[in-house]
Amino acid sequence: MSEPIGLFGGTFDPIHYGHLRTAFELWQALRLRQVRFLPTGNPPHREATLAAPELRLQMVQAAIAGQGAFVADDREMRRTGLSYSVDTLTELRAEYPGQSLCLLLGMDAFLGLPHWHRWREIFDLAHVVVAHRPGWKAPITGPLGEVMVDRGTGSVRDLHQSTAGRVFVHAVTQLEIASTDLRALIQAGRDLRYLVPDAVRELIQSTGCYAPQQR
């Protein structure tokens, strides 16, 4: 079986170094073939995004330029209606029937997994890789506690030897950057230099997508 494909979804409103460093470290540690960045079209669990879908895609493309293993995938933006991860994974499983797929999540997103649409089906379609964050602990009770007992693994090899079904928790370097805070900085007239790639910063500045008058 060839190396797994990592799937990294999010609003990316905007994408920043916290996203990129997490993806890079998981790519290296899990020996992933590639990481596909999947900007959300119409997220069911969040308020509407501020930047237009096309611009968020452009920012992702600008951010990952030069990293050959990183790919921008716009399928969720092209889909009508709400974007559900189970639908995206079903599409990708049909495209890569014999390939290991790894859904990359932050610990906070993982803890909210039971509220996702048809969440139990996700494990039939992909592995779940959880990027550990300070102050969070893997659940030991409830539905996710059961998942950790039944599906948890500490072996990267398990992610390579089967196509789906395992949960793997991995610590990553913590860059405490949040897209919400970045938008607030822009609203306050601050510069995002060193928080986002220069190409992303230039797109934000040239379009004024987060400027107060655009709200």
PDB file of C-alpha atoms in Angstrom:
ATOM      1  CA  MET A   1       0.000   0.000   0.000  1.00  0.00           C
ATOM      2  CA  SER A   2       1.366   3.433  -0.910  1.00  0.00           C
ATOM      3  CA  GLU A   3       1.735   6.268   1.556  1.00  0.00           C
ATOM      4  CA  PRO A   4      -1.476   7.745   3.027  1.00  0.00           C
ATOM      5  CA  ILE A   5      -3.055  10.950   1.785  1.00  0.00           C
ATOM      6  CA  GLY A   6      -3.622  13.566   4.482  1.00  0.00           C
ATOM      7  CA  LEU A   7      -6.846  15.598   4.327  1.00  0.00           C
ATOM      8  CA  PHE A   8      -6.746  18.978   6.058  1.00  0.00           C
ATOM      9  CA  GLY A   9     -10.036  20.869   6.014  1.00  0.00           C
ATOM     10  CA  GLY A  10     -10.951  24.265   7.409  1.00  0.00           C
ATOM     11  CA  THR A  11     -12.385  27.634   6.559  1.00  0.00           C
ATOM     12  CA  PHE A  12      -8.844  29.056   6.157  1.00  0.00           C
ATOM     13  CA  ASP A  13     -10.275  32.538   6.678  1.00  0.00           C
ATOM     14  CA  PRO A  14      -7.335  33.261   6.436  1.00  0.00           C
ATOM     15  CA  ILE A  15      -4.823  30.410   6.324  1.00  0.00           C
ATOM     16  CA  HIS A  16      -1.831  31.052   8.618  1.00  0.00           C
ATOM     17  CA  TYR A  17       1.434  29.562   9.851  1.00  0.00           C
ATOM     18  CA  GLY A  18      -0.346  27.537  12.547  1.00  0.00           C
ATOM     19  CA  HIS A  19      -2.185  25.611   9.825  1.00  0.00           C
ATOM     20  CA  LEU A  20       0.898  25.215   7.699  1.00  0.00           C
ATOM     21  CA  ARG A  21       3.261  24.078  10.430  1.00  0.00           C
ATOM     22  CA  THR A  22       0.769  21.494  11.696  1.00  0.00           C
ATOM     23  CA  ALA A  23       0.276  20.119   8.186  1.00  0.00           C
ATOM     24  CA  PHE A  24       4.023  20.035   7.574  1.00  0.00           C
ATOM     25  CA  GLU A  25       4.835  18.197  10.787  1.00  0.00           C
ATOM     26  CA  LEU A  26       2.069  15.637  10.239  1.00  0.00           C
ATOM     27  CA  TRP A  27       3.235  15.120   6.651  1.00  0.00           C
ATOM     28  CA  GLN A  28       6.728  14.342   7.913  1.00  0.00           C
ATOM     29  CA  ALA A  29       5.825  12.304  11.009  1.00  0.00           C
ATOM     30  CA  LEU A  30       3.161  10.166   9.322  1.00  0.00           C
ATOM     31  CA  ARG A  31       5.133   9.807   6.081  1.00  0.00           C
ATOM     32  CA  LEU A  32       2.170  11.023   4.062  1.00  0.00           C
ATOM     33  CA  ARG A  33       2.220  10.986   0.282  1.00  0.00           C
ATOM     34  CA  GLN A  34       0.606  14.426   0.253  1.00  0.00           C
ATOM     35  CA  VAL A  35      -1.592  16.764   2.269  1.00  0.00           C
ATOM     36  CA  ARG A  36      -4.712  18.031   0.535  1.00  0.00           C
ATOM     37  CA  PHE A  37      -5.991  21.352   1.868  1.00  0.00           C
ATOM     38  CA  LEU A  38      -9.785  21.457   1.587  1.00  0.00           C
ATOM     39  CA  PRO A  39     -11.218  24.960   2.124  1.00  0.00           C
ATOM     40  CA  THR A  40     -14.789  24.662   3.354  1.00  0.00           C
ATOM     41  CA  GLY A  41     -17.532  25.971   1.126  1.00  0.00           C
ATOM     42  CA  ASN A  42     -20.567  26.374   3.411  1.00  0.00           C
ATOM     43  CA  PRO A  43     -19.521  25.159   6.873  1.00  0.00           C
ATOM     44  CA  PRO A  44     -22.365  23.669   8.961  1.00  0.00           C
ATOM     45  CA  HIS A  45     -20.749  24.303  12.357  1.00  0.00           C
ATOM     46  CA  ARG A  46     -19.534  27.877  11.933  1.00  0.00           C
ATOM     47  CA  GLU A  47     -20.728  31.325  11.021  1.00  0.00           C
ATOM     48  CA  ALA A  48     -20.419  32.393   7.408  1.00  0.00           C
ATOM     49  CA  THR A  49     -16.883  33.086   6.254  1.00  0.00           C
ATOM     50  CA  LEU A  50     -15.829  36.675   5.587  1.00  0.00           C
ATOM     51  CA  ALA A  51     -13.556  36.209   2.586  1.00  0.00           C
ATOM     52  CA  ALA A  52     -15.198  34.893  -0.578  1.00  0.00           C
ATOM     53  CA  PRO A  53     -14.593  31.205  -1.349  1.00  0.00           C
ATOM     54  CA  GLU A  54     -12.501  32.025  -4.406  1.00  0.00           C
ATOM     55  CA  LEU A  55     -10.249  34.311  -2.369  1.00  0.00           C
ATOM     56  CA  ARG A  56      -9.809  31.786   0.431  1.00  0.00           C
ATOM     57  CA  LEU A  57      -8.775  29.253  -2.210  1.00  0.00           C
ATOM     58  CA  GLN A  58      -6.309  31.747  -3.664  1.00  0.00           C
ATOM     59  CA  MET A  59      -4.838  32.303  -0.205  1.00  0.00           C
ATOM     60  CA  VAL A  60      -4.394  28.563   0.306  1.00  0.00           C
ATOM     61  CA  GLN A  61      -2.767  28.202  -3.110  1.00  0.00           C
ATOM     62  CA  ALA A  62      -0.426  31.104  -2.353  1.00  0.00           C
ATOM     63  CA  ALA A  63       0.439  29.711   1.084  1.00  0.00           C
ATOM     64  CA  ILE A  64       1.416  26.229  -0.122  1.00  0.00           C
ATOM     65  CA  ALA A  65       3.228  27.266  -3.307  1.00  0.00           C
ATOM     66  CA  GLY A  66       6.650  25.657  -3.410  1.00  0.00           C
ATOM     67  CA  GLN A  67       5.746  22.732  -1.141  1.00  0.00           C
ATOM     68  CA  GLY A  68       5.263  19.926  -3.621  1.00  0.00           C
ATOM     69  CA  ALA A  69       3.487  17.589  -1.219  1.00  0.00           C
ATOM     70  CA  PHE A  70       0.787  20.172  -0.444  1.00  0.00           C
ATOM     71  CA  VAL A  71      -2.243  20.349  -2.748  1.00  0.00           C
ATOM     72  CA  ALA A  72      -5.235  22.727  -2.783  1.00  0.00           C
ATOM     73  CA  ASP A  73      -8.510  20.851  -3.332  1.00  0.00           C
ATOM     74  CA  ASP A  74     -11.585  22.997  -4.047  1.00  0.00           C
ATOM     75  CA  ARG A  75     -14.231  20.242  -4.124  1.00  0.00           C
ATOM     76  CA  GLU A  76     -16.088  21.520  -1.051  1.00  0.00           C
ATOM     77  CA  MET A  77     -16.327  24.991  -2.554  1.00  0.00           C
ATOM     78  CA  ARG A  78     -17.805  23.578  -5.744  1.00  0.00           C
ATOM     79  CA  ARG A  79     -20.441  21.613  -3.861  1.00  0.00           C
ATOM     80  CA  THR A  80     -23.868  23.188  -3.334  1.00  0.00           C
ATOM     81  CA  GLY A  81     -25.441  23.185   0.107  1.00  0.00           C
ATOM     82  CA  LEU A  82     -23.684  22.519   3.393  1.00  0.00           C
ATOM     83  CA  SER A  83     -20.199  21.002   3.354  1.00  0.00           C
ATOM     84  CA  TYR A  84     -20.125  17.772   5.346  1.00  0.00           C
ATOM     85  CA  SER A  85     -16.854  15.931   5.861  1.00  0.00           C
ATOM     86  CA  VAL A  86     -18.525  12.550   5.382  1.00  0.00           C
ATOM     87  CA  ASP A  87     -19.556  13.573   1.841  1.00  0.00           C
ATOM     88  CA  THR A  88     -16.037  14.741   1.020  1.00  0.00           C
ATOM     89  CA  LEU A  89     -14.543  11.531   2.363  1.00  0.00           C
ATOM     90  CA  THR A  90     -17.047   9.444   0.406  1.00  0.00           C
ATOM     91  CA  GLU A  91     -15.950  11.191  -2.805  1.00  0.00           C
ATOM     92  CA  LEU A  92     -12.269  10.725  -2.026  1.00  0.00           C
ATOM     93  CA  ARG A  93     -12.743   7.082  -1.065  1.00  0.00           C
ATOM     94  CA  ALA A  94     -14.348   6.470  -4.467  1.00  0.00           C
ATOM     95  CA  GLU A  95     -11.389   8.166  -6.162  1.00  0.00           C
ATOM     96  CA  TYR A  96      -8.765   6.320  -4.090  1.00  0.00           C
ATOM     97  CA  PRO A  97     -10.393   2.958  -3.252  1.00  0.00           C
ATOM     98  CA  GLY A  98      -7.204   1.243  -2.115  1.00  0.00           C
ATOM     99  CA  GLN A  99      -5.461   4.246  -0.587  1.00  0.00           C
ATOM    100  CA  SER A 100      -5.078   5.039   3.075  1.00  0.00           C
ATOM    101  CA  LEU A 101      -6.781   8.369   3.848  1.00  0.00           C
ATOM    102  CA  CYS A 102      -6.007  10.354   7.009  1.00  0.00           C
ATOM    103  CA  LEU A 103      -8.370  13.087   8.174  1.00  0.00           C
ATOM    104  CA  LEU A 104      -6.208  15.613  10.042  1.00  0.00           C
ATOM    105  CA  LEU A 105      -7.969  17.316  12.966  1.00  0.00           C
ATOM    106  CA  GLY A 106      -7.087  19.525  15.896  1.00  0.00           C
ATOM    107  CA  MET A 107      -7.943  18.138  19.313  1.00  0.00           C
ATOM    108  CA  ASP A 108     -10.755  20.679  19.714  1.00  0.00           C
ATOM    109  CA  ALA A 109     -12.338  19.551  16.434  1.00  0.00           C
ATOM    110  CA  PHE A 110     -11.939  15.909  17.461  1.00  0.00           C
ATOM    111  CA  LEU A 111     -13.732  16.527  20.753  1.00  0.00           C
ATOM    112  CA  GLY A 112     -16.653  17.949  18.755  1.00  0.00           C
ATOM    113  CA  LEU A 113     -16.743  15.003  16.367  1.00  0.00           C
ATOM    114  CA  PRO A 114     -19.925  13.409  17.811  1.00  0.00           C
ATOM    115  CA  HIS A 115     -21.814  16.520  16.679  1.00  0.00           C
ATOM    116  CA  TRP A 116     -20.732  16.051  13.054  1.00  0.00           C
ATOM    117  CA  HIS A 117     -23.129  14.762  10.425  1.00  0.00           C
ATOM    118  CA  ARG A 118     -22.979  10.917  10.249  1.00  0.00           C
ATOM    119  CA  TRP A 119     -19.761  11.026  12.236  1.00  0.00           C
ATOM    120  CA  ARG A 120     -19.416   7.313  12.865  1.00  0.00           C
ATOM    121  CA  GLU A 121     -19.249   6.667   9.125  1.00  0.00           C
ATOM    122  CA  ILE A 122     -16.045   8.693   8.950  1.00  0.00           C
ATOM    123  CA  PHE A 123     -14.097   5.766  10.408  1.00  0.00           C
ATOM    124  CA  ASP A 124     -15.278   3.545   7.550  1.00  0.00           C
ATOM    125  CA  LEU A 125     -13.785   6.021   5.107  1.00  0.00           C
ATOM    126  CA  ALA A 126     -10.555   7.296   6.702  1.00  0.00           C
ATOM    127  CA  HIS A 127      -8.231   7.227   9.664  1.00  0.00           C
ATOM    128  CA  VAL A 128      -8.519  10.182  12.040  1.00  0.00           C
ATOM    129  CA  VAL A 129      -5.259  11.882  13.029  1.00  0.00           C
ATOM    130  CA  VAL A 130      -5.500  14.287  15.950  1.00  0.00           C
ATOM    131  CA  ALA A 131      -2.928  17.069  16.339  1.00  0.00           C
ATOM    132  CA  HIS A 132      -2.434  17.454  20.069  1.00  0.00           C
ATOM    133  CA  ARG A 133      -2.876  20.898  21.622  1.00  0.00           C
ATOM    134  CA  PRO A 134      -1.711  22.014  25.087  1.00  0.00           C
ATOM    135  CA  GLY A 135      -4.307  21.643  27.812  1.00  0.00           C
ATOM    136  CA  TRP A 136      -6.376  19.083  25.897  1.00  0.00           C
ATOM    137  CA  LYS A 137      -6.515  15.406  26.748  1.00  0.00           C
ATOM    138  CA  ALA A 138      -7.864  12.548  24.697  1.00  0.00           C
ATOM    139  CA  PRO A 139     -11.304  11.558  26.033  1.00  0.00           C
ATOM    140  CA  ILE A 140     -11.563   8.407  28.128  1.00  0.00           C
ATOM    141  CA  THR A 141     -15.362   8.288  28.551  1.00  0.00           C
ATOM    142  CA  GLY A 142     -18.428   8.716  26.336  1.00  0.00           C
ATOM    143  CA  PRO A 143     -18.603   7.900  22.629  1.00  0.00           C
ATOM    144  CA  LEU A 144     -15.120   9.254  21.892  1.00  0.00           C
ATOM    145  CA  GLY A 145     -13.666   7.330  24.810  1.00  0.00           C
ATOM    146  CA  GLU A 146     -15.080   4.189  23.250  1.00  0.00           C
ATOM    147  CA  VAL A 147     -13.604   5.175  19.898  1.00  0.00           C
ATOM    148  CA  MET A 148     -10.168   5.643  21.472  1.00  0.00           C
ATOM    149  CA  VAL A 149     -10.331   2.199  23.074  1.00  0.00           C
ATOM    150  CA  ASP A 150     -11.594   0.455  19.953  1.00  0.00           C
ATOM    151  CA  ARG A 151      -9.648   2.350  17.301  1.00  0.00           C
ATOM    152  CA  GLY A 152      -6.729   4.131  18.961  1.00  0.00           C
ATOM    153  CA  THR A 153      -3.191   3.308  17.847  1.00  0.00           C
ATOM    154  CA  GLY A 154       0.275   4.610  18.593  1.00  0.00           C
ATOM    155  CA  SER A 155       1.771   3.134  15.445  1.00  0.00           C
ATOM    156  CA  VAL A 156       2.217   5.064  12.214  1.00  0.00           C
ATOM    157  CA  ARG A 157       2.518   1.704  10.489  1.00  0.00           C
ATOM    158  CA  ASP A 158      -1.153   1.005  11.210  1.00  0.00           C
ATOM    159  CA  LEU A 159      -2.066   4.078   9.140  1.00  0.00           C
ATOM    160  CA  HIS A 160      -0.107   2.650   6.218  1.00  0.00           C
ATOM    161  CA  GLN A 161      -1.310  -0.924   6.447  1.00  0.00           C
ATOM    162  CA  SER A 162      -5.060  -0.263   6.349  1.00  0.00           C
ATOM    163  CA  THR A 163      -7.173   2.245   4.456  1.00  0.00           C
ATOM    164  CA  ALA A 164      -9.315   3.561   7.324  1.00  0.00           C
ATOM    165  CA  GLY A 165     -10.594   3.038  10.837  1.00  0.00           C
ATOM    166  CA  ARG A 166      -7.824   4.021  13.273  1.00  0.00           C
ATOM    167  CA  VAL A 167      -7.324   7.063  15.532  1.00  0.00           C
ATOM    168  CA  PHE A 168      -3.792   8.381  15.944  1.00  0.00           C
ATOM    169  CA  VAL A 169      -2.862  11.269  18.259  1.00  0.00           C
ATOM    170  CA  HIS A 170       0.333  13.193  17.541  1.00  0.00           C
ATOM    171  CA  ALA A 171       1.877  16.193  19.290  1.00  0.00           C
ATOM    172  CA  VAL A 172       2.803  19.112  17.033  1.00  0.00           C
ATOM    173  CA  THR A 173       4.654  22.375  17.611  1.00  0.00           C
ATOM    174  CA  GLN A 174       2.142  24.845  18.958  1.00  0.00           C
ATOM    175  CA  LEU A 175       1.779  28.166  17.197  1.00  0.00           C
ATOM    176  CA  GLU A 176      -1.065  29.883  18.999  1.00  0.00           C
ATOM    177  CA  ILE A 177      -2.491  31.675  15.981  1.00  0.00           C
ATOM    178  CA  ALA A 178      -6.220  31.814  15.262  1.00  0.00           C
ATOM    179  CA  SER A 179      -7.888  33.156  12.131  1.00  0.00           C
ATOM    180  CA  THR A 180     -10.405  35.011  14.321  1.00  0.00           C
ATOM    181  CA  ASP A 181      -7.572  36.869  16.059  1.00  0.00           C
ATOM    182  CA  LEU A 182      -5.928  37.685  12.735  1.00  0.00           C
ATOM    183  CA  ARG A 183      -9.118  39.271  11.452  1.00  0.00           C
ATOM    184  CA  ALA A 184      -9.353  41.287  14.677  1.00  0.00           C
ATOM    185  CA  LEU A 185      -5.796  42.536  14.171  1.00  0.00           C
ATOM    186  CA  ILE A 186      -6.696  43.725  10.685  1.00  0.00           C
ATOM    187  CA  GLN A 187      -9.792  45.438  12.039  1.00  0.00           C
ATOM    188  CA  ALA A 188      -7.509  47.252  14.481  1.00  0.00           C
ATOM    189  CA  GLY A 189      -5.209  48.390  11.662  1.00  0.00           C
ATOM    190  CA  ARG A 190      -2.392  45.972  12.552  1.00  0.00           C
ATOM    191  CA  ASP A 191      -0.038  44.161  10.171  1.00  0.00           C
ATOM    192  CA  LEU A 192      -0.073  40.359   9.794  1.00  0.00           C
ATOM    193  CA  ARG A 193       3.608  40.134   8.902  1.00  0.00           C
ATOM    194  CA  TYR A 194       5.208  36.952  10.333  1.00  0.00           C
ATOM    195  CA  LEU A 195       1.785  35.471  11.155  1.00  0.00           C
ATOM    196  CA  VAL A 196       0.878  34.485   7.597  1.00  0.00           C
ATOM    197  CA  PRO A 197       3.013  33.872   4.497  1.00  0.00           C
ATOM    198  CA  ASP A 198       3.923  37.076   2.670  1.00  0.00           C
ATOM    199  CA  ALA A 199       1.896  36.027  -0.381  1.00  0.00           C
ATOM    200  CA  VAL A 200      -1.216  35.628   1.794  1.00  0.00           C
ATOM    201  CA  ARG A 201      -0.576  38.955   3.515  1.00  0.00           C
ATOM    202  CA  GLU A 202      -0.317  40.662   0.136  1.00  0.00           C
ATOM    203  CA  LEU A 203      -3.618  39.153  -1.033  1.00  0.00           C
ATOM    204  CA  ILE A 204      -5.342  40.345   2.126  1.00  0.00           C
ATOM    205  CA  GLN A 205      -3.923  43.835   1.746  1.00  0.00           C
ATOM    206  CA  SER A 206      -4.647  44.162  -1.958  1.00  0.00           C
ATOM    207  CA  THR A 207      -8.243  42.931  -1.725  1.00  0.00           C
ATOM    208  CA  GLY A 208      -9.182  44.540   1.599  1.00  0.00           C
ATOM    209  CA  CYS A 209     -11.232  41.418   2.304  1.00  0.00           C
ATOM    210  CA  TYR A 210     -11.151  41.865   6.079  1.00  0.00           C
ATOM    211  CA  ALA A 211     -11.181  45.664   6.197  1.00  0.00           C
ATOM    212  CA  PRO A 212     -13.964  47.215   8.353  1.00  0.00           C
ATOM    213  CA  GLN A 213     -15.840  48.620   5.355  1.00  0.00           C
ATOM    214  CA  GLN A 214     -16.129  45.098   3.913  1.00  0.00           C
ATOM    215  CA  ARG A 215     -18.167  43.765   6.835  1.00  0.00           C
TER     216      ARG A 215
END
